[in-house]
XYZ file of C-alpha atoms in Angstrom:
610
model
C 139.690 141.929 65.473
C 141.976 143.411 68.084
C 142.931 141.622 71.299
C 141.910 144.593 73.401
C 138.342 144.309 72.121
C 137.875 140.816 73.526
C 139.737 141.610 76.752
C 137.441 144.593 77.244
C 134.477 142.286 76.738
C 135.213 140.707 80.103
C 136.953 143.546 81.925
C 134.181 146.068 81.241
C 131.739 143.925 83.144
C 134.171 143.612 86.029
C 134.232 147.344 86.673
C 130.671 148.248 85.745
C 128.607 149.845 88.517
C 124.907 149.315 87.710
C 122.497 152.135 88.485
C 119.192 151.000 89.929
C 115.831 152.689 90.097
C 116.091 152.973 93.866
C 119.190 155.137 94.044
C 122.907 155.310 93.448
C 125.506 152.667 94.192
C 126.941 152.544 97.664
C 129.730 151.118 99.773
C 129.285 149.221 103.044
C 129.566 152.224 105.338
C 126.096 153.802 105.021
C 123.694 152.540 107.687
C 120.062 151.813 106.766
C 117.783 154.771 107.465
C 114.219 154.685 106.199
C 111.925 151.973 104.893
C 111.591 152.220 101.115
C 108.562 150.865 99.270
C 109.553 147.834 97.241
C 108.363 146.879 93.796
C 107.777 143.333 92.562
C 108.447 144.241 88.929
C 111.042 142.024 87.246
C 112.754 143.433 84.153
C 113.955 140.112 82.782
C 111.809 137.865 80.582
C 110.744 134.585 82.188
C 113.483 132.366 80.760
C 116.185 134.921 81.544
C 114.899 135.032 85.117
C 115.511 131.290 85.295
C 118.999 131.646 83.826
C 119.789 134.467 86.261
C 118.663 132.344 89.208
C 120.634 129.315 88.028
C 123.745 131.441 87.481
C 123.652 133.088 90.906
C 121.953 130.583 93.223
C 123.881 127.605 91.847
C 127.355 127.186 90.426
C 125.896 127.308 86.937
C 123.207 125.403 85.051
C 123.617 121.784 84.035
C 122.028 120.480 80.829
C 118.294 120.304 81.399
C 118.241 122.573 84.478
C 116.346 125.376 82.731
C 113.602 122.949 81.761
C 113.464 121.511 85.297
C 113.098 124.932 86.909
C 110.488 125.940 84.337
C 108.484 122.812 85.157
C 108.688 123.368 88.937
C 108.135 127.103 88.750
C 110.920 129.580 89.476
C 109.608 130.851 92.817
C 108.927 127.312 94.031
C 112.436 126.254 93.002
C 113.956 129.220 94.869
C 111.963 128.272 97.969
C 113.290 124.706 97.734
C 116.881 125.948 97.560
C 116.303 128.204 100.567
C 115.402 125.066 102.579
C 118.185 122.580 101.800
C 117.036 120.174 104.503
C 113.993 119.450 102.304
C 116.162 118.420 99.326
C 117.299 114.812 98.983
C 121.081 114.845 98.613
C 121.783 111.188 99.364
C 123.841 110.672 96.211
C 126.214 113.470 97.215
C 126.438 112.218 100.782
C 127.314 108.736 99.509
C 130.019 110.217 97.270
C 131.599 112.214 100.100
C 131.528 109.159 102.377
C 134.251 107.629 100.200
C 136.855 110.210 101.287
C 138.894 108.053 103.650
C 140.541 110.708 105.826
C 137.632 113.161 105.958
C 135.431 110.481 107.445
C 137.854 109.557 110.188
C 137.295 110.950 113.659
C 139.096 114.297 113.971
C 140.045 113.601 117.589
C 141.685 110.322 116.620
C 143.593 111.959 113.773
C 144.830 114.701 116.098
C 145.848 112.105 118.692
C 147.822 110.257 116.028
C 149.423 113.534 115.008
C 150.330 114.257 118.641
C 151.841 110.762 119.036
C 153.975 111.280 115.943
C 155.153 114.694 117.143
C 156.007 113.274 120.569
C 157.929 110.379 119.030
C 159.795 112.788 116.788
C 160.850 114.931 119.747
C 161.975 111.903 121.735
C 164.052 110.527 118.890
C 165.653 113.909 118.264
C 166.448 114.246 121.956
C 167.975 110.775 122.071
C 169.997 111.479 118.969
C 171.236 114.770 120.413
C 172.299 112.980 123.618
C 174.167 110.290 121.748
C 177.862 110.884 121.127
C 178.243 108.150 118.510
C 177.451 108.489 114.828
C 174.247 106.937 113.608
C 174.556 103.739 111.592
C 172.415 102.874 108.605
C 170.355 100.675 110.906
C 169.864 103.587 113.283
C 168.609 105.735 110.389
C 166.148 103.036 109.367
C 164.925 102.684 112.948
C 164.505 106.451 113.172
C 162.375 106.536 110.021
C 160.237 103.694 111.303
C 159.798 105.373 114.657
C 158.723 108.579 112.953
C 156.195 106.712 110.855
C 158.155 106.715 107.604
C 156.584 109.993 106.495
C 153.068 108.592 106.820
C 151.945 111.384 109.126
C 153.233 114.025 106.708
C 151.365 112.338 103.869
C 148.222 112.068 105.993
C 148.447 115.764 106.827
C 148.742 116.639 103.155
C 145.889 114.327 102.231
C 143.549 115.983 104.725
C 143.795 119.242 102.759
C 143.732 117.517 99.376
C 140.584 115.557 100.247
C 138.914 118.597 101.798
C 139.621 120.673 98.671
C 138.384 117.871 96.443
C 135.198 117.425 98.463
C 134.498 121.172 98.331
C 134.644 121.079 94.535
C 132.657 117.839 94.306
C 129.822 119.241 96.424
C 129.740 122.435 94.365
C 129.572 120.381 91.162
C 127.024 117.731 92.067
C 125.099 118.599 95.237
C 121.373 119.120 94.745
C 121.563 121.667 97.566
C 123.220 124.240 95.357
C 122.291 127.400 97.269
C 123.654 125.859 100.466
C 126.958 125.235 98.650
C 127.014 128.795 97.292
C 126.440 130.085 100.817
C 129.097 127.737 102.212
C 131.537 129.209 99.705
C 130.444 132.715 100.724
C 130.864 132.168 104.466
C 134.142 130.262 104.186
C 135.520 133.285 102.371
C 133.898 135.733 104.817
C 135.444 133.791 107.737
C 138.625 133.033 105.816
C 141.153 130.532 107.200
C 144.557 129.710 105.730
C 145.293 125.981 105.548
C 149.080 126.422 105.746
C 149.037 128.303 109.055
C 150.372 125.119 110.668
C 149.960 121.350 110.619
C 147.077 121.212 113.169
C 145.105 123.766 111.104
C 144.609 121.216 108.348
C 142.841 118.855 110.722
C 140.746 121.650 112.214
C 139.571 122.774 108.756
C 137.646 119.572 108.148
C 135.423 120.218 111.156
C 135.174 123.901 110.163
C 133.817 123.002 106.727
C 131.579 120.066 107.642
C 130.250 120.971 111.084
C 130.630 124.738 111.556
C 129.859 126.469 108.247
C 127.777 124.210 105.995
C 124.951 123.330 108.444
C 124.611 127.008 109.514
C 125.015 128.664 106.113
C 121.332 129.656 106.015
C 120.647 129.804 109.755
C 120.888 132.580 112.350
C 123.970 134.766 112.020
C 124.444 134.825 115.803
C 124.668 131.008 115.894
C 127.122 130.968 112.996
C 129.233 133.671 114.644
C 129.572 131.699 117.881
C 130.304 128.433 116.093
C 133.123 130.159 114.209
C 134.422 131.808 117.386
C 134.633 128.417 119.111
C 136.021 126.521 116.125
C 139.610 125.337 116.666
C 140.314 126.351 113.065
C 139.600 130.040 113.784
C 141.090 129.982 117.275
C 144.339 128.638 115.815
C 144.383 130.805 112.678
C 143.885 134.143 114.444
C 145.918 133.148 117.517
C 143.155 133.445 120.090
C 144.082 129.985 121.363
C 147.208 131.519 122.918
C 145.659 134.808 124.031
C 145.523 135.241 127.802
C 145.098 137.967 130.372
C 148.042 140.308 130.752
C 149.968 139.860 133.991
C 148.496 143.102 135.344
C 144.941 141.849 135.011
C 142.927 139.690 137.434
C 141.871 136.230 136.335
C 139.235 133.865 137.674
C 141.940 132.052 139.680
C 142.784 135.171 141.683
C 143.847 138.844 141.435
C 146.876 139.740 139.364
C 150.174 139.171 141.170
C 148.579 137.334 144.090
C 148.008 133.620 143.439
C 145.869 132.180 146.172
C 147.324 129.558 148.510
C 144.944 127.447 150.546
C 146.017 127.034 154.174
C 146.183 123.412 155.304
C 145.480 122.477 158.925
C 148.403 121.051 160.911
C 148.052 117.529 162.116
C 147.683 114.225 160.334
C 148.476 114.754 156.669
C 149.277 118.384 157.314
C 152.834 118.316 155.922
C 151.688 116.640 152.714
C 148.916 119.172 152.363
C 151.387 122.030 152.857
C 153.702 120.604 150.225
C 150.718 120.263 147.862
C 149.837 123.900 148.472
C 153.436 124.926 147.769
C 153.358 123.035 144.498
C 150.057 124.725 143.611
C 151.575 128.105 144.353
C 154.554 127.257 142.135
C 152.170 126.180 139.373
C 150.280 129.465 139.586
C 153.540 131.416 139.566
C 154.611 129.535 136.445
C 151.238 130.318 134.886
C 151.716 133.995 135.698
C 155.195 133.949 134.149
C 153.693 132.376 131.040
C 151.107 135.152 130.926
C 153.896 137.700 131.130
C 155.622 136.072 128.173
C 152.497 135.708 126.022
C 149.704 137.966 127.218
C 146.845 139.417 125.219
C 146.598 138.794 121.462
C 144.365 141.232 119.589
C 144.238 139.444 116.209
C 140.849 137.787 116.586
C 139.274 140.768 118.344
C 140.288 143.063 115.496
C 139.140 140.773 112.688
C 135.903 139.947 114.501
C 134.997 143.650 114.409
C 136.482 144.632 111.044
C 135.883 141.574 108.855
C 133.277 139.377 110.542
C 130.679 141.828 111.847
C 130.758 145.653 111.892
C 133.022 146.353 108.927
C 135.996 148.702 108.769
C 133.705 151.756 109.151
C 131.557 150.152 111.824
C 132.183 152.760 114.522
C 134.515 150.865 116.839
C 137.751 152.130 118.391
C 141.117 150.600 119.218
C 139.983 150.376 122.829
C 137.006 148.309 121.667
C 139.436 145.965 119.900
C 141.434 145.556 123.114
C 138.375 144.959 125.261
C 136.915 142.438 122.794
C 140.236 140.595 122.864
C 140.146 140.660 126.671
C 136.612 139.249 126.611
C 137.782 136.284 124.537
C 140.776 135.349 126.698
C 140.471 131.765 127.841
C 138.714 130.663 124.620
C 141.243 128.122 123.461
C 141.856 124.575 122.170
C 142.531 121.294 123.912
C 145.939 119.825 123.064
C 145.988 117.520 119.996
C 146.579 114.530 122.287
C 143.202 115.298 123.911
C 141.347 115.674 120.636
C 141.876 119.362 119.947
C 138.313 120.588 120.667
C 137.217 123.938 122.083
C 137.732 124.573 125.785
C 137.365 127.594 128.062
C 140.215 128.045 130.557
C 139.123 130.405 133.358
C 142.615 130.636 134.865
C 143.846 132.722 131.894
C 140.647 134.728 131.336
C 140.800 138.461 131.999
C 138.133 138.861 134.688
C 138.352 142.648 134.907
C 135.609 145.096 133.948
C 135.356 145.915 130.224
C 133.432 148.344 128.051
C 132.656 147.265 124.467
C 130.864 149.683 122.116
C 129.409 151.485 125.130
C 128.217 148.293 126.859
C 129.693 147.583 130.281
C 130.777 144.011 131.065
C 131.024 143.550 134.817
C 134.114 142.177 136.510
C 134.388 138.636 137.802
C 132.719 136.838 134.896
C 133.948 134.088 132.570
C 132.601 132.969 129.182
C 129.695 135.381 129.590
C 132.006 138.233 128.545
C 132.533 136.892 125.035
C 128.957 135.649 124.747
C 127.710 139.175 125.458
C 130.141 140.579 122.892
C 128.734 138.219 120.270
C 125.209 139.329 121.180
C 126.158 142.998 120.888
C 127.842 142.520 117.520
C 125.213 140.232 115.989
C 122.429 142.707 116.827
C 124.276 145.833 115.711
C 122.785 147.832 112.792
C 126.343 148.165 111.465
C 126.632 144.384 111.291
C 123.221 144.140 109.625
C 124.368 146.604 106.985
C 127.817 145.092 106.460
C 126.531 141.517 106.078
C 123.666 142.666 103.844
C 126.054 144.621 101.635
C 128.327 141.619 101.168
C 125.405 139.308 100.378
C 123.968 141.807 97.893
C 127.387 142.117 96.293
C 127.630 138.332 95.987
C 124.190 137.798 94.487
C 123.352 141.000 92.575
C 126.182 143.368 91.700
C 129.718 144.359 92.632
C 128.189 147.755 93.533
C 124.706 147.009 94.899
C 122.199 149.824 95.224
C 121.813 151.569 98.548
C 118.090 150.824 98.524
C 118.653 147.073 98.199
C 121.274 146.999 100.953
C 119.080 149.088 103.256
C 116.105 146.798 102.645
C 118.171 143.655 103.333
C 119.598 145.224 106.502
C 116.091 146.000 107.727
C 115.113 142.362 107.161
C 118.222 141.303 109.098
C 117.286 143.454 112.093
C 113.610 142.501 111.972
C 114.404 138.752 111.929
C 117.268 138.910 114.461
C 119.839 138.003 111.840
C 118.026 135.236 109.964
C 120.374 134.614 107.022
C 117.737 132.733 105.033
C 115.343 135.689 105.191
C 118.048 138.198 104.252
C 119.109 136.101 101.270
C 115.471 135.650 100.250
C 114.938 139.421 100.331
C 117.924 139.889 98.022
C 117.319 137.087 95.510
C 113.624 137.877 95.057
C 114.223 141.620 94.676
C 113.637 143.555 91.425
C 117.361 144.417 91.464
C 118.247 140.721 91.292
C 115.989 140.287 88.243
C 117.062 143.511 86.530
C 118.686 143.855 83.110
C 121.627 145.629 84.764
C 122.344 142.636 86.991
C 122.018 140.002 84.256
C 125.441 138.538 83.447
C 127.091 141.501 85.144
C 129.399 139.615 87.529
C 132.750 138.059 86.655
C 133.194 134.518 87.921
C 135.929 133.728 90.410
C 138.330 130.913 89.442
C 136.367 128.528 91.682
C 133.164 129.478 89.867
C 134.798 129.182 86.424
C 135.980 125.619 86.963
C 132.866 124.379 88.758
C 130.486 125.997 86.263
C 132.442 124.378 83.413
C 132.090 121.000 85.126
C 128.354 121.538 85.452
C 127.920 122.893 81.894
C 129.695 119.810 80.533
C 127.599 117.524 82.758
C 130.744 116.190 84.442
C 130.614 113.727 87.293
C 132.104 114.911 90.618
C 135.857 114.380 90.858
C 137.338 112.565 93.876
C 140.937 113.326 92.883
C 142.910 116.558 93.531
C 142.983 117.453 89.828
C 139.981 119.772 89.624
C 141.080 121.656 92.737
C 144.534 122.018 91.154
C 142.931 123.674 88.131
C 141.255 126.195 90.422
C 144.629 126.903 92.019
C 146.152 127.316 88.543
C 143.592 130.037 87.828
C 144.683 131.835 91.005
C 142.379 130.740 93.839
C 143.730 127.748 95.780
C 141.020 126.501 98.138
C 141.815 127.547 101.746
C 144.931 129.142 100.254
C 144.431 132.855 100.990
C 146.891 133.849 103.692
C 145.290 137.090 104.926
C 142.031 136.994 106.931
C 140.167 139.231 104.439
C 139.590 136.316 102.040
C 139.643 136.214 98.253
C 138.516 139.271 96.240
C 134.742 139.564 95.884
C 134.617 141.888 92.867
C 135.399 141.073 89.265
C 138.048 143.719 88.655
C 140.438 141.873 90.987
C 140.301 138.759 88.788
C 140.569 140.393 85.366
C 143.852 141.185 83.623
C 145.452 139.957 80.407
C 147.307 137.137 82.150
C 144.187 135.939 83.965
C 142.146 135.983 80.751
C 144.855 133.976 78.993
C 144.809 131.402 81.795
C 141.027 131.095 81.489
C 141.330 130.519 77.746
C 143.953 127.849 78.451
C 141.568 126.230 80.912
C 138.713 126.261 78.402
C 140.878 124.521 75.824
C 142.066 121.992 78.405
C 138.478 121.207 79.401
C 137.428 120.739 75.784
C 140.463 118.515 75.192
C 139.253 116.084 77.832
C 141.527 117.235 80.644
C 138.618 118.098 82.946
C 137.952 114.992 85.063
C 134.565 113.399 84.450
C 133.726 115.576 81.434
C 133.316 114.184 77.909
C 131.868 116.552 75.323
C 131.182 113.586 72.996
C 128.546 112.371 75.461
C 127.037 115.775 76.201
C 123.337 115.996 75.329
C 122.780 118.141 72.212
C 126.461 117.854 71.247
C 126.783 114.073 71.055
C 125.396 114.027 67.489
C 127.169 117.153 66.203
C 130.665 115.824 65.482
C 130.087 115.705 61.692
C 127.665 118.626 61.424
C 128.603 121.815 59.495
C 130.610 124.361 61.522
C 127.724 126.835 61.742
C 125.407 124.170 63.170
C 128.090 123.130 65.664
C 128.400 126.749 66.786
C 124.622 127.003 67.169
C 124.574 123.851 69.329
C 127.469 125.024 71.534
C 125.930 128.475 72.006
C 122.623 126.887 73.014
C 124.222 124.322 75.328
C 127.147 126.206 76.912
C 126.094 129.862 76.601
C 122.307 129.525 77.095
C 121.651 130.735 73.567
C 123.088 134.224 74.106
C 126.280 135.352 72.392
C 127.723 138.630 71.107
C 128.550 139.052 67.393
C 132.262 139.244 68.247
C 132.240 135.984 70.186
C 130.170 134.247 67.526
C 132.689 135.333 64.877
C 135.479 133.760 66.963
C 133.530 130.509 67.337
C 132.763 130.311 63.626
C 136.278 131.137 62.449
C 138.176 129.349 65.196
C 140.576 132.309 65.249
C 140.880 133.820 68.680
C 142.817 137.123 68.676
C 144.868 136.074 71.695
C 145.705 132.825 69.920
C 146.367 134.503 66.603
C 149.221 136.615 67.927
C 150.840 133.536 69.458
C 150.435 134.540 73.099
C 147.916 131.915 74.117
C 149.407 129.415 71.691
C 152.713 129.690 73.501
C 150.836 129.520 76.814
C 149.258 126.230 75.767
C 151.928 124.575 73.638
C 155.264 125.781 74.962
C 154.673 124.869 78.605
C 156.390 121.667 79.614
C 154.155 118.635 79.970
C 155.256 118.314 83.593
C 154.131 121.855 84.384
C 150.734 121.309 82.792
C 150.284 117.957 84.490
C 151.115 119.594 87.816
C 148.121 121.836 87.219
C 145.925 118.844 86.481
C 145.606 119.650 82.741
C 148.153 117.446 80.983
C 149.624 118.295 77.587
C 146.930 120.013 75.496
C 146.798 119.112 71.793
C 145.907 121.536 69.002
C 142.105 121.519 68.840
C 139.862 121.591 65.793
C 136.180 121.119 65.068
C 133.649 120.757 67.867
C 136.216 120.538 70.728
C 137.765 123.799 69.533
C 134.357 125.521 69.534
C 133.611 124.253 73.059
C 137.029 125.387 74.309
C 136.596 128.866 72.821
C 133.078 129.098 74.287
C 134.346 128.212 77.785
C 136.989 130.943 77.461
C 134.546 133.528 76.078
C 133.404 136.674 77.910
C 129.863 135.269 78.022
C 130.919 132.169 79.955
C 133.303 134.077 82.219
C 130.384 136.187 83.480
C 127.278 135.116 85.297
């Protein structure tokens, strides 16, 4: 068997563009036009419908999930997942409550961070002013004054615990569709954790209070919550965007700070001096505006990535005017808790025109609020969001008819995400043969689905998140605002497939935290069974009973073509133990018997697709 045959087994599904009965595949640029009659016919047999729903609406089935959904009824189960507030998730909430830093008050953490930064500046200033060399005692005092590195460790642990909690929720939350949608929106509104130290503190609030509770709500509410989140304001630099010096602000016209006249008489001189100081303050503010001025980053990404899409019909002047509308939307200093605040004195109060809508002069936050209204209700936004949701749930190239239908639901319901998702995941396209196992899993989905398939307990250490990073998708680690790739072809190449095989072997070798194949239902009694029976049990348990002849031959023989030529063997065995441990996998032994079959199944094309 040639290597290219197995590689093609995954890669072919990454580039496939399914053709649906309702028309040809489409990109995100075609606006919805006419209402198309919908059919309720589902191509897939009943049990495959359940597997399809578990693969797409959760992060993969756990042992016994198919039977549970069958007992509840598929449509009833889907309705439950669409209403996460009706699902008891107390066990997951109790687990997350044990993350020490995540459950601290964000304002207090930011205040501590501000105190440390202030102490660091003071010590550096004192050291710079000193003409004598520092003694060993001075160095010790300096380290103590700076907290001995505790703040740096706390900053790192915020991200580590947030990444770990993201994986844990995806693995064990009963509210699986909410977690899938949280993953979708946190990629749609991507934020890079390493933008700066404060960003790591802001991300906790972004995940817990901005995205997750609104993942199935109204898009307009989600859009505003993101716009006001310190995480987004910091990441896309809107926190430091202010009116250009040539523009009027709410504190007065450009170039003419107002000075209140004080009456002469008792207290008059003091009042005059106060007015002078106020004038100096306003002049300093104007000079600051001249140095900084308008920042277009958020305005551009709001239009291109968050709402209308790159072909959404906006111009560069729209970008500028949107950025002007959002001036003054900024963040309190860390010492004050770092929350959202609107500062009218730096807001551009001039007239603006956005997508043909005039915003009158002399207003404050209303400018940006109106922009959010305009964008959330735009047919281009309805189409762009619907296209991305259809791509996530159905196909890398969803049919035009499905996207049009979802966009119509969006406009009819004023951007109700739950209703749009429902229209997509109950559509005949979702339950079509072309959609079944047609999407390649992202690294996040590979690791989490393996945890769920092996019935692993949630992991409260950084190890599982490190495995996801090893496969190429560090959580909150994408630097550009466009987020991680959303189509399979971006994740599939020979090196990526080799890494996934390595991961499968590591998981089967016991390197996946909380997973023990010896205790897995249906496999716990198979250790001494004949090889063929072991393969049958693994196919039924890990691959839902469906496997290609090529993959079955690999499982029976134990001879993977990428292992046979030494490539994967070197990838597994020749890496230093330290390198593997840094990826959370440890040193992987040579596998035989049932563990080998499980490892090969986890690395197979069937498991890498969903």
